[in-house]
Each structure stands twice: as structure tokens, then as C-alpha cells.
C-alpha positions as protocol buffer text, in pm:
chain_id: "A"
residue {
  index: 1
  type: UNK
  ca { x: -5142 y: 516 z: -1590 }
}
residue {
  index: 2
  type: UNK
  ca { x: -4792 y: 619 z: -1531 }
}
residue {
  index: 3
  type: UNK
  ca { x: -4908 y: 795 z: -1296 }
}
residue {
  index: 4
  type: UNK
  ca { x: -5042 y: 481 z: -1071 }
}
residue {
  index: 5
  type: UNK
  ca { x: -4733 y: 280 z: -1119 }
}
residue {
  index: 6
  type: UNK
  ca { x: -4496 y: 544 z: -965 }
}
residue {
  index: 7
  type: UNK
  ca { x: -4721 y: 561 z: -696 }
}
residue {
  index: 8
  type: UNK
  ca { x: -4781 y: 195 z: -627 }
}
residue {
  index: 9
  type: UNK
  ca { x: -4369 y: 176 z: -610 }
}
residue {
  index: 10
  type: UNK
  ca { x: -4377 y: 418 z: -401 }
}
residue {
  index: 11
  type: UNK
  ca { x: -4649 y: 301 z: -157 }
}
residue {
  index: 12
  type: UNK
  ca { x: -4460 y: -46 z: -174 }
}
residue {
  index: 13
  type: UNK
  ca { x: -4128 y: 116 z: -43 }
}
residue {
  index: 14
  type: UNK
  ca { x: -4287 y: 264 z: 234 }
}
residue {
  index: 15
  type: UNK
  ca { x: -4520 y: -88 z: 298 }
}
residue {
  index: 16
  type: UNK
  ca { x: -4140 y: -256 z: 341 }
}
residue {
  index: 17
  type: UNK
  ca { x: -4042 y: 32 z: 566 }
}
residue {
  index: 18
  type: UNK
  ca { x: -4314 y: -52 z: 800 }
}
residue {
  index: 19
  type: UNK
  ca { x: -4269 y: -407 z: 717 }
}
residue {
  index: 20
  type: UNK
  ca { x: -3885 y: -364 z: 864 }
}
residue {
  index: 21
  type: UNK
  ca { x: -4020 y: -126 z: 1145 }
}
residue {
  index: 22
  type: UNK
  ca { x: -4173 y: -403 z: 1237 }
}
residue {
  index: 23
  type: UNK
  ca { x: -3931 y: -679 z: 1245 }
}
residue {
  index: 24
  type: UNK
  ca { x: -3608 y: -481 z: 1341 }
}
residue {
  index: 25
  type: UNK
  ca { x: -3577 y: -465 z: 1696 }
}
residue {
  index: 26
  type: UNK
  ca { x: -3437 y: -138 z: 1645 }
}
residue {
  index: 27
  type: UNK
  ca { x: -3596 y: 199 z: 1750 }
}
residue {
  index: 28
  type: UNK
  ca { x: -3609 y: 373 z: 1376 }
}
residue {
  index: 29
  type: UNK
  ca { x: -3920 y: 528 z: 1189 }
}
residue {
  index: 30
  type: UNK
  ca { x: -4039 y: 308 z: 948 }
}
residue {
  index: 31
  type: UNK
  ca { x: -3996 y: 599 z: 716 }
}
residue {
  index: 32
  type: UNK
  ca { x: -3658 y: 597 z: 821 }
}
residue {
  index: 33
  type: UNK
  ca { x: -3624 y: 258 z: 654 }
}
residue {
  index: 34
  type: UNK
  ca { x: -3842 y: 349 z: 381 }
}
residue {
  index: 35
  type: UNK
  ca { x: -3546 y: 643 z: 238 }
}
residue {
  index: 36
  type: UNK
  ca { x: -3340 y: 431 z: 279 }
}
residue {
  index: 37
  type: UNK
  ca { x: -3487 y: 182 z: 97 }
}
residue {
  index: 38
  type: UNK
  ca { x: -3530 y: 348 z: -179 }
}
residue {
  index: 39
  type: UNK
  ca { x: -3212 y: 574 z: -161 }
}
residue {
  index: 40
  type: UNK
  ca { x: -3055 y: 192 z: -208 }
}
residue {
  index: 41
  type: UNK
  ca { x: -3268 y: 130 z: -505 }
}
residue {
  index: 42
  type: UNK
  ca { x: -3197 y: 410 z: -664 }
}
residue {
  index: 43
  type: UNK
  ca { x: -2795 y: 402 z: -595 }
}
residue {
  index: 44
  type: UNK
  ca { x: -2757 y: 35 z: -710 }
}
residue {
  index: 45
  type: UNK
  ca { x: -2999 y: 86 z: -1043 }
}
residue {
  index: 46
  type: UNK
  ca { x: -3257 y: -225 z: -973 }
}
residue {
  index: 47
  type: UNK
  ca { x: -3511 y: 117 z: -982 }
}
residue {
  index: 48
  type: UNK
  ca { x: -3387 y: 327 z: -1274 }
}
residue {
  index: 49
  type: UNK
  ca { x: -3473 y: 758 z: -1092 }
}
residue {
  index: 50
  type: UNK
  ca { x: -3728 y: 793 z: -1450 }
}
residue {
  index: 51
  type: UNK
  ca { x: -3974 y: 474 z: -1252 }
}
residue {
  index: 52
  type: UNK
  ca { x: -4050 y: 736 z: -988 }
}
residue {
  index: 53
  type: UNK
  ca { x: -3970 y: 1038 z: -1100 }
}
residue {
  index: 54
  type: UNK
  ca { x: -4308 y: 1200 z: -1225 }
}
residue {
  index: 55
  type: UNK
  ca { x: -4504 y: 1098 z: -881 }
}
residue {
  index: 56
  type: UNK
  ca { x: -4202 y: 1243 z: -674 }
}
residue {
  index: 57
  type: UNK
  ca { x: -4230 y: 1576 z: -861 }
}
residue {
  index: 58
  type: UNK
  ca { x: -4623 y: 1545 z: -799 }
}
residue {
  index: 59
  type: UNK
  ca { x: -4513 y: 1520 z: -387 }
}
residue {
  index: 60
  type: UNK
  ca { x: -4306 y: 1784 z: -413 }
}
residue {
  index: 61
  type: UNK
  ca { x: -4515 y: 1989 z: -491 }
}
residue {
  index: 62
  type: UNK
  ca { x: -4815 y: 1942 z: -335 }
}
residue {
  index: 63
  type: UNK
  ca { x: -4603 y: 1883 z: -6 }
}
residue {
  index: 64
  type: UNK
  ca { x: -4658 y: 2226 z: 149 }
}
residue {
  index: 65
  type: UNK
  ca { x: -5004 y: 2143 z: 185 }
}
residue {
  index: 66
  type: UNK
  ca { x: -4894 y: 1869 z: 457 }
}
residue {
  index: 67
  type: UNK
  ca { x: -4759 y: 2157 z: 686 }
}
residue {
  index: 68
  type: UNK
  ca { x: -5080 y: 2323 z: 692 }
}
residue {
  index: 69
  type: UNK
  ca { x: -5227 y: 2124 z: 1038 }
}
residue {
  index: 70
  type: UNK
  ca { x: -4898 y: 2153 z: 1235 }
}
residue {
  index: 71
  type: UNK
  ca { x: -4926 y: 2571 z: 1166 }
}
residue {
  index: 72
  type: UNK
  ca { x: -5246 y: 2546 z: 1251 }
}
residue {
  index: 73
  type: UNK
  ca { x: -5185 y: 2357 z: 1583 }
}
residue {
  index: 74
  type: UNK
  ca { x: -4922 y: 2584 z: 1694 }
}
residue {
  index: 75
  type: UNK
  ca { x: -5087 y: 2901 z: 1626 }
}
residue {
  index: 76
  type: UNK
  ca { x: -5369 y: 2723 z: 1822 }
}
residue {
  index: 77
  type: UNK
  ca { x: -5110 y: 2680 z: 2130 }
}
residue {
  index: 78
  type: UNK
  ca { x: -5078 y: 3056 z: 2211 }
}
residue {
  index: 79
  type: UNK
  ca { x: -5116 y: 3016 z: 2584 }
}
residue {
  index: 80
  type: UNK
  ca { x: -4826 y: 2765 z: 2590 }
}
residue {
  index: 81
  type: UNK
  ca { x: -4666 y: 2975 z: 2296 }
}
residue {
  index: 82
  type: UNK
  ca { x: -4670 y: 3284 z: 2596 }
}
residue {
  index: 83
  type: UNK
  ca { x: -4549 y: 3072 z: 2859 }
}
residue {
  index: 84
  type: UNK
  ca { x: -4341 y: 2908 z: 2738 }
}
residue {
  index: 85
  type: UNK
  ca { x: -4236 y: 3066 z: 2369 }
}
residue {
  index: 86
  type: UNK
  ca { x: -3890 y: 3179 z: 2433 }
}
residue {
  index: 87
  type: UNK
  ca { x: -3735 y: 2839 z: 2579 }
}
residue {
  index: 88
  type: UNK
  ca { x: -3876 y: 2668 z: 2264 }
}
residue {
  index: 89
  type: UNK
  ca { x: -3722 y: 2975 z: 2047 }
}
residue {
  index: 90
  type: UNK
  ca { x: -3407 y: 2948 z: 2265 }
}
residue {
  index: 91
  type: UNK
  ca { x: -3388 y: 2537 z: 2190 }
}
residue {
  index: 92
  type: UNK
  ca { x: -3496 y: 2556 z: 1853 }
}
residue {
  index: 93
  type: UNK
  ca { x: -3220 y: 2803 z: 1790 }
}
residue {
  index: 94
  type: UNK
  ca { x: -2926 y: 2578 z: 1977 }
}
residue {
  index: 95
  type: UNK
  ca { x: -3031 y: 2317 z: 1784 }
}
residue {
  index: 96
  type: UNK
  ca { x: -3044 y: 2458 z: 1481 }
}
residue {
  index: 97
  type: UNK
  ca { x: -2709 y: 2562 z: 1581 }
}
residue {
  index: 98
  type: UNK
  ca { x: -2578 y: 2180 z: 1645 }
}
residue {
  index: 99
  type: UNK
  ca { x: -2717 y: 2051 z: 1331 }
}
residue {
  index: 100
  type: UNK
  ca { x: -2582 y: 2263 z: 1123 }
}
residue {
  index: 101
  type: UNK
  ca { x: -2246 y: 2207 z: 1284 }
}
residue {
  index: 102
  type: UNK
  ca { x: -2319 y: 1832 z: 1307 }
}
residue {
  index: 103
  type: UNK
  ca { x: -2390 y: 1822 z: 931 }
}
residue {
  index: 104
  type: UNK
  ca { x: -2095 y: 2043 z: 835 }
}
residue {
  index: 105
  type: UNK
  ca { x: -1832 y: 1825 z: 993 }
}
residue {
  index: 106
  type: UNK
  ca { x: -1979 y: 1510 z: 843 }
}
residue {
  index: 107
  type: UNK
  ca { x: -2044 y: 1689 z: 474 }
}
residue {
  index: 108
  type: UNK
  ca { x: -1600 y: 1766 z: 576 }
}
residue {
  index: 109
  type: UNK
  ca { x: -1521 y: 1378 z: 658 }
}
residue {
  index: 110
  type: UNK
  ca { x: -1743 y: 1263 z: 377 }
}
residue {
  index: 111
  type: UNK
  ca { x: -1481 y: 1501 z: 153 }
}
residue {
  index: 112
  type: UNK
  ca { x: -1152 y: 1452 z: 309 }
}
residue {
  index: 113
  type: UNK
  ca { x: -1271 y: 1074 z: 272 }
}
residue {
  index: 114
  type: UNK
  ca { x: -1403 y: 1142 z: -60 }
}
residue {
  index: 115
  type: UNK
  ca { x: -1012 y: 1295 z: -197 }
}
residue {
  index: 116
  type: UNK
  ca { x: -840 y: 1051 z: 9 }
}
residue {
  index: 117
  type: UNK
  ca { x: -1009 y: 797 z: -219 }
}
residue {
  index: 118
  type: UNK
  ca { x: -986 y: 949 z: -553 }
}
residue {
  index: 119
  type: UNK
  ca { x: -565 y: 976 z: -478 }
}
residue {
  index: 120
  type: UNK
  ca { x: -529 y: 656 z: -389 }
}
residue {
  index: 121
  type: UNK
  ca { x: -727 y: 570 z: -728 }
}
residue {
  index: 122
  type: UNK
  ca { x: -454 y: 838 z: -949 }
}
residue {
  index: 123
  type: UNK
  ca { x: -155 y: 668 z: -762 }
}
residue {
  index: 124
  type: UNK
  ca { x: -239 y: 356 z: -805 }
}
residue {
  index: 125
  type: UNK
  ca { x: -356 y: 382 z: -1184 }
}
residue {
  index: 126
  type: UNK
  ca { x: 22 y: 613 z: -1216 }
}
residue {
  index: 127
  type: UNK
  ca { x: 222 y: 340 z: -1079 }
}
residue {
  index: 128
  type: UNK
  ca { x: 48 y: 79 z: -1277 }
}
residue {
  index: 129
  type: UNK
  ca { x: 108 y: 344 z: -1612 }
}
residue {
  index: 130
  type: UNK
  ca { x: 510 y: 328 z: -1432 }
}
residue {
  index: 131
  type: UNK
  ca { x: 542 y: -29 z: -1421 }
}
residue {
  index: 132
  type: UNK
  ca { x: 421 y: -62 z: -1800 }
}
């Protein structure tokens, strides 16, 4: 019964993502809206992690099965791969490098901002202690 409740909660959040996708005029996939909604619910502790933990662990365990159809699709596209395989590989490598670079830069920015915030709060606390 616990799995049923957890899956119902996950599906409900996915449904909210679908509704947001239909309502909002932004070209964002419904799954991304669902992820943002779930992230927000977890961060604000509206939904505790324990409320979805078992169902999420199950989905992560069976995730490789979801990649089988795309793998079969690549295998059956042999003629296209023979003709354009090198270009696909080059695009994949360049795109991966770009994603790594952008992700690294974004992470560095977040770390710097977090350090500045922590330094400011430490300085504020130190000033309060000095005034007392």
C-alpha cells in the first residue's frame, strides 16, 4: 500500500507538470515542470523525502530498461550511422564538452555566491558580537 501512495504522489506531480505545460506559453517540457514542482515540494518540506523514497528507488533500479528502445533504434539505424556516424560522433563530443564547460562555470558561480553569502553572514554575526 505504501508503494501505491508513493507512486500516486509521483504521478500527481507529473500531472501538475502536464497542466503547467498546457497552461504556460513557455516551450518547456512537462517533465521539467514536474521536476521543478517536486524539487520545490521537497525543498520546502511540504513533501518529506520519505513520502516518495521507496517508489523513487524502485524507478531508479528499473531505469536501464527505459533505455532499451532507444538503443534498439540506434542499432536498427545502421545505414544512417555508416553515412553520418562520424558527424554524429563529432557533434556528441563537442556538445558534451560544451555541457561540461557550462556546468562547471555554473557550479563555480554558485560556489562563489554561496561563499560570499556565508562570509557576509559570518561578518554580520561577528559585528553583532563586537557590539555586545
